[in-house]
XYZ file of C-alpha atoms in Angstrom:
257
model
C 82.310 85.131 66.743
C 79.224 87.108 66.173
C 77.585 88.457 69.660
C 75.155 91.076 70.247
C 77.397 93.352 72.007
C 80.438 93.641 69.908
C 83.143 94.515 72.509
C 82.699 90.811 73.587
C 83.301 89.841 70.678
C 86.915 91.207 70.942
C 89.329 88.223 70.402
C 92.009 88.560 72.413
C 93.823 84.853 71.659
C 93.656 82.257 68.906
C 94.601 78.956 69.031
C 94.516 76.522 66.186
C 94.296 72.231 66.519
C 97.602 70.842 65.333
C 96.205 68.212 63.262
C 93.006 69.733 62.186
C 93.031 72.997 60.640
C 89.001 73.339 60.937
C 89.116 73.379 64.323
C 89.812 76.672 66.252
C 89.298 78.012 70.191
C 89.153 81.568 70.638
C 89.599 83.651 74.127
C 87.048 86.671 73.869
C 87.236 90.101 75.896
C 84.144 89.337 77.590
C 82.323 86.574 76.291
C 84.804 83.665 76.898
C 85.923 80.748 74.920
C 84.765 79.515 71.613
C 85.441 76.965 69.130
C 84.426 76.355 65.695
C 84.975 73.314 63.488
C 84.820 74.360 60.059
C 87.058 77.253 59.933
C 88.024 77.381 56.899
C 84.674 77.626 55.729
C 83.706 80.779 54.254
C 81.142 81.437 56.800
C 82.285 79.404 60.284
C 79.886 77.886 62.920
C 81.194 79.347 66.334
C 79.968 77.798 69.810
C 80.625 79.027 73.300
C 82.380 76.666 75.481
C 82.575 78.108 78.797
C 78.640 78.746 78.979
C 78.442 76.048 81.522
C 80.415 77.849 83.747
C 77.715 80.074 84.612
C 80.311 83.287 85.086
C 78.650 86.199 83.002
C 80.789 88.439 81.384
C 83.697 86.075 81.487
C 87.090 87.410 80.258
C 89.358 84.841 78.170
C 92.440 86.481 78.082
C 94.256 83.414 76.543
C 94.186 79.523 75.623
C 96.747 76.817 74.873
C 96.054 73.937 73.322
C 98.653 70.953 74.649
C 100.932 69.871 71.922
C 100.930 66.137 72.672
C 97.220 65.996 73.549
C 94.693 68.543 71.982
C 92.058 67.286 74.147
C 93.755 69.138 77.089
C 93.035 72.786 77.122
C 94.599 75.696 79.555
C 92.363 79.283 79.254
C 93.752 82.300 81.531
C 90.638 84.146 82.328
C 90.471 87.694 83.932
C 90.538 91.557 82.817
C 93.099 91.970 80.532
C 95.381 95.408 82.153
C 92.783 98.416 82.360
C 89.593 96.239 80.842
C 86.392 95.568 83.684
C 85.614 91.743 82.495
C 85.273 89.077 84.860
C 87.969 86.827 85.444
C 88.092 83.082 87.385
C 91.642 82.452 86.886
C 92.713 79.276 85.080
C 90.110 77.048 83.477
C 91.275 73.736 82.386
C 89.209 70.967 79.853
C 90.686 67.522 79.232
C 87.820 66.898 76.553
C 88.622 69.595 73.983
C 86.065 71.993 75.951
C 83.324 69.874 76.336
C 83.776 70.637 80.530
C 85.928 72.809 82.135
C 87.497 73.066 85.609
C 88.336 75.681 87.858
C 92.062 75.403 88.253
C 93.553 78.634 89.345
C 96.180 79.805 91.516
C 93.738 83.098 92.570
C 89.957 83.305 93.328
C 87.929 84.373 91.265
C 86.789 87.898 90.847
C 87.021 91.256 89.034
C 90.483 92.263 89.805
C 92.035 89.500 87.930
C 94.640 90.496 85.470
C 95.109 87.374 82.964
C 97.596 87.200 80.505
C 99.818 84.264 79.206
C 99.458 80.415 79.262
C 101.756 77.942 78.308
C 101.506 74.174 78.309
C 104.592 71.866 78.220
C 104.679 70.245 75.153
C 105.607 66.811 76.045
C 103.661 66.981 79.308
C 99.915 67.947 79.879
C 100.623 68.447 83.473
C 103.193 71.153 83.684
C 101.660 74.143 82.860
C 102.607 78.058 83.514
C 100.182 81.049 83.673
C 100.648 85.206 84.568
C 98.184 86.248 86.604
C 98.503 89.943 87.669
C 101.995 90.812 88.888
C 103.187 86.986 89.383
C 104.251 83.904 87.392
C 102.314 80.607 88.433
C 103.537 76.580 87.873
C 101.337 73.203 88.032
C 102.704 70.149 87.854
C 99.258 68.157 88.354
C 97.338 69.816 85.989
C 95.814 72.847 87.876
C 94.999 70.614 91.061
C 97.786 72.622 92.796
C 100.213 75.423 91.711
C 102.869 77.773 93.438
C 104.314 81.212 92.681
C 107.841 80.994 90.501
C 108.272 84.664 90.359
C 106.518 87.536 91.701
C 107.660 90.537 89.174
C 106.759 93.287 91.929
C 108.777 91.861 94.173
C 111.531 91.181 92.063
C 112.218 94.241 89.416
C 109.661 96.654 91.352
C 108.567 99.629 91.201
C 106.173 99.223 93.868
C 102.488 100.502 94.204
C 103.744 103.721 95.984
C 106.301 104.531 92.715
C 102.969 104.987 90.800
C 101.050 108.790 90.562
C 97.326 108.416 91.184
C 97.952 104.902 90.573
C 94.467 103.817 92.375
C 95.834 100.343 93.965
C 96.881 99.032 90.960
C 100.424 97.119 91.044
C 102.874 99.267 88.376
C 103.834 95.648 86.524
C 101.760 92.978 85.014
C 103.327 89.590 83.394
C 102.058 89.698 79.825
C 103.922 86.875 77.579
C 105.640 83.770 78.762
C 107.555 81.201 76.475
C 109.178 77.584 76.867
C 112.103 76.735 74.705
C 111.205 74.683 72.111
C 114.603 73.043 72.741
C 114.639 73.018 76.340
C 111.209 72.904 78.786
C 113.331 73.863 81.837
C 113.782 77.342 80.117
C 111.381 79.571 80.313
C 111.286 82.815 79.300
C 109.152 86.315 80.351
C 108.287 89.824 79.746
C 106.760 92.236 82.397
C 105.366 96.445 81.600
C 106.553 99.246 82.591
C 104.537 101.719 83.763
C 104.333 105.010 82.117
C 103.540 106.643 85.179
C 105.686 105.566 87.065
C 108.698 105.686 83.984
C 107.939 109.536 84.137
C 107.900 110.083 87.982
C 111.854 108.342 87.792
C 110.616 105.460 89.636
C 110.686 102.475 86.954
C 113.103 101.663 84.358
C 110.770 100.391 81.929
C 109.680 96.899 80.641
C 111.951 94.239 81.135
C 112.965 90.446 80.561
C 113.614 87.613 82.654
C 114.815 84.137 81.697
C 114.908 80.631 84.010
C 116.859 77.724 82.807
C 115.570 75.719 85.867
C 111.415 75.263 85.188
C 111.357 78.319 87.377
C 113.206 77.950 90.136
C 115.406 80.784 89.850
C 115.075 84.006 87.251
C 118.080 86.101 85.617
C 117.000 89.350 84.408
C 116.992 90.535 80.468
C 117.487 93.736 79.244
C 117.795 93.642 75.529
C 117.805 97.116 74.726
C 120.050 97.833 78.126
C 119.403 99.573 81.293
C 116.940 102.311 81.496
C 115.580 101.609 78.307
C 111.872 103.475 78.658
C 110.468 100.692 77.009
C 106.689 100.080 78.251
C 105.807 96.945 76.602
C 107.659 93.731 75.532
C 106.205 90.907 73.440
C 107.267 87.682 73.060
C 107.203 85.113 70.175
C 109.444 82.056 69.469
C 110.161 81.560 65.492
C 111.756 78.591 63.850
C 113.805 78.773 60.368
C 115.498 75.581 58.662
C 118.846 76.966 58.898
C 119.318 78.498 62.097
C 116.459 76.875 64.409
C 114.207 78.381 67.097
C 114.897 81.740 68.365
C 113.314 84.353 70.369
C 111.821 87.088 68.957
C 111.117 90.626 70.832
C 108.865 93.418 70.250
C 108.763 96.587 71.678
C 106.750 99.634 72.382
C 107.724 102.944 73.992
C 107.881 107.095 73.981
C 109.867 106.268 70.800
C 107.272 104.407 68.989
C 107.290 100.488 68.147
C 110.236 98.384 67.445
């Protein structure tokens, strides 16, 4: 979307309607959440959708778009790691973005870190979002949620393990997936810190996986122990022959992978 200052025009997630190809929602850096409905038009009409919610700079870090109702929108808002934009959290919309409600599991406020969203595909209610170092679940559609996994806690290192770290926790949740096969599991990735990676105090970026919606976590390590790795992203790919499977990348000292 065009906007007069082009760093909030930085897209940071796309998400397309699953019966109409014309109609798009973008998450932007700064400027939040826009739709248009003629995208494959050569020039699209984009429209902010989160304008009524009266939060300047607002950071859309990501949106989902629920599979068996695409009037029912998640958005993760917040900085994503190291950006300044404003964040309120979870934002849901049950009329394709013509309102939206404050629904999050943190207050609002600059120090949100916002990252993934996920929607249960069979129902609108159950939803998961990372929100700085944790993991959060509804099961009412954003009236209530609770913490599943805290990846500080869990996998450390701790605030302390971090040089000059200025406050900031040494993970962040970045990419959460359901099995297309199976809701209950749920699969995500957490940074490393490179600080922290070269002070001997963090073992890189790692994986965890619940077959349980949540309710408990076994860890991943798909390149093993000690890896390095700083980064892990997540992607779920289907193929006719062999199905749905989950799909890694990786970044580190080493370069991409």
């Amino acid at each position: 979307p065009n906007h007069p200052r082009p760093d909030r025009g930085i897209v940071n997630d796309v998400a397309v309607h699953p019966s109409n190809p014309n109609k798009v929602y973008v998450a932007c850096r700064s400027s939040g959440i826009w739709v248009t409905n003629n995208a494959l038009a050569s020039t699209p009409a984009w429209t902010c959708i989160t304008d009524m919610l009266h939060i300047p700079g607002l950071g859309a870090t990501s949106i989902a778009i629920a599979p068996s109702d695409p009037n029912v929108l998640y958005a993760n808002t917040g900085a994503g790691r190291g950006g300044t934009s404003f964040g309120s959290g979870v934002i849901v919309s049950v009329n394709a973005g013509a309102t939206w409600t404050q629904a999050s599991p943190v207050s609002p406020g600059a120090g949100v870190i916002a990252d993934d969203i996920i929607i249960n595909p069979t129902n609108t209610l159950i939803a998961y979002a990372a929100i700085n170092t944790a993991l959060y679940k509804t099961t009412d559609g954003g009236a209530t949620w609770h913490m599943v996994l805290d990846i500080e806690l869990s996998d450390g290192p701790t605030v302390g393990d971090i040089p000059n770290n200025e406050n900031q926790p040494a993970r962040f949740i970045h990419h959460v997936l359901l099995s297309p096969s199976d809701t209950n599991t749920v699969y995500c990735s957490a940074d490393g810190n490179k600080e922290a990676i070269d002070a001997g105090h963090d073992d890189g970026a790692i994986m965890r996986v619940s077959h349980n919606g949540g309710v408990t976590w076994t860890l991943m390590e798909p390149l093993g122990a000690n890896s390095g790795i700083n980064w892990i992203g997540l992607s779920i790919a289907a193929t006719p022959v062999e199905g749905s499977s989950i799909w890694a990348a990786f970044s580190g000292e080493s370069g991409p992978g």
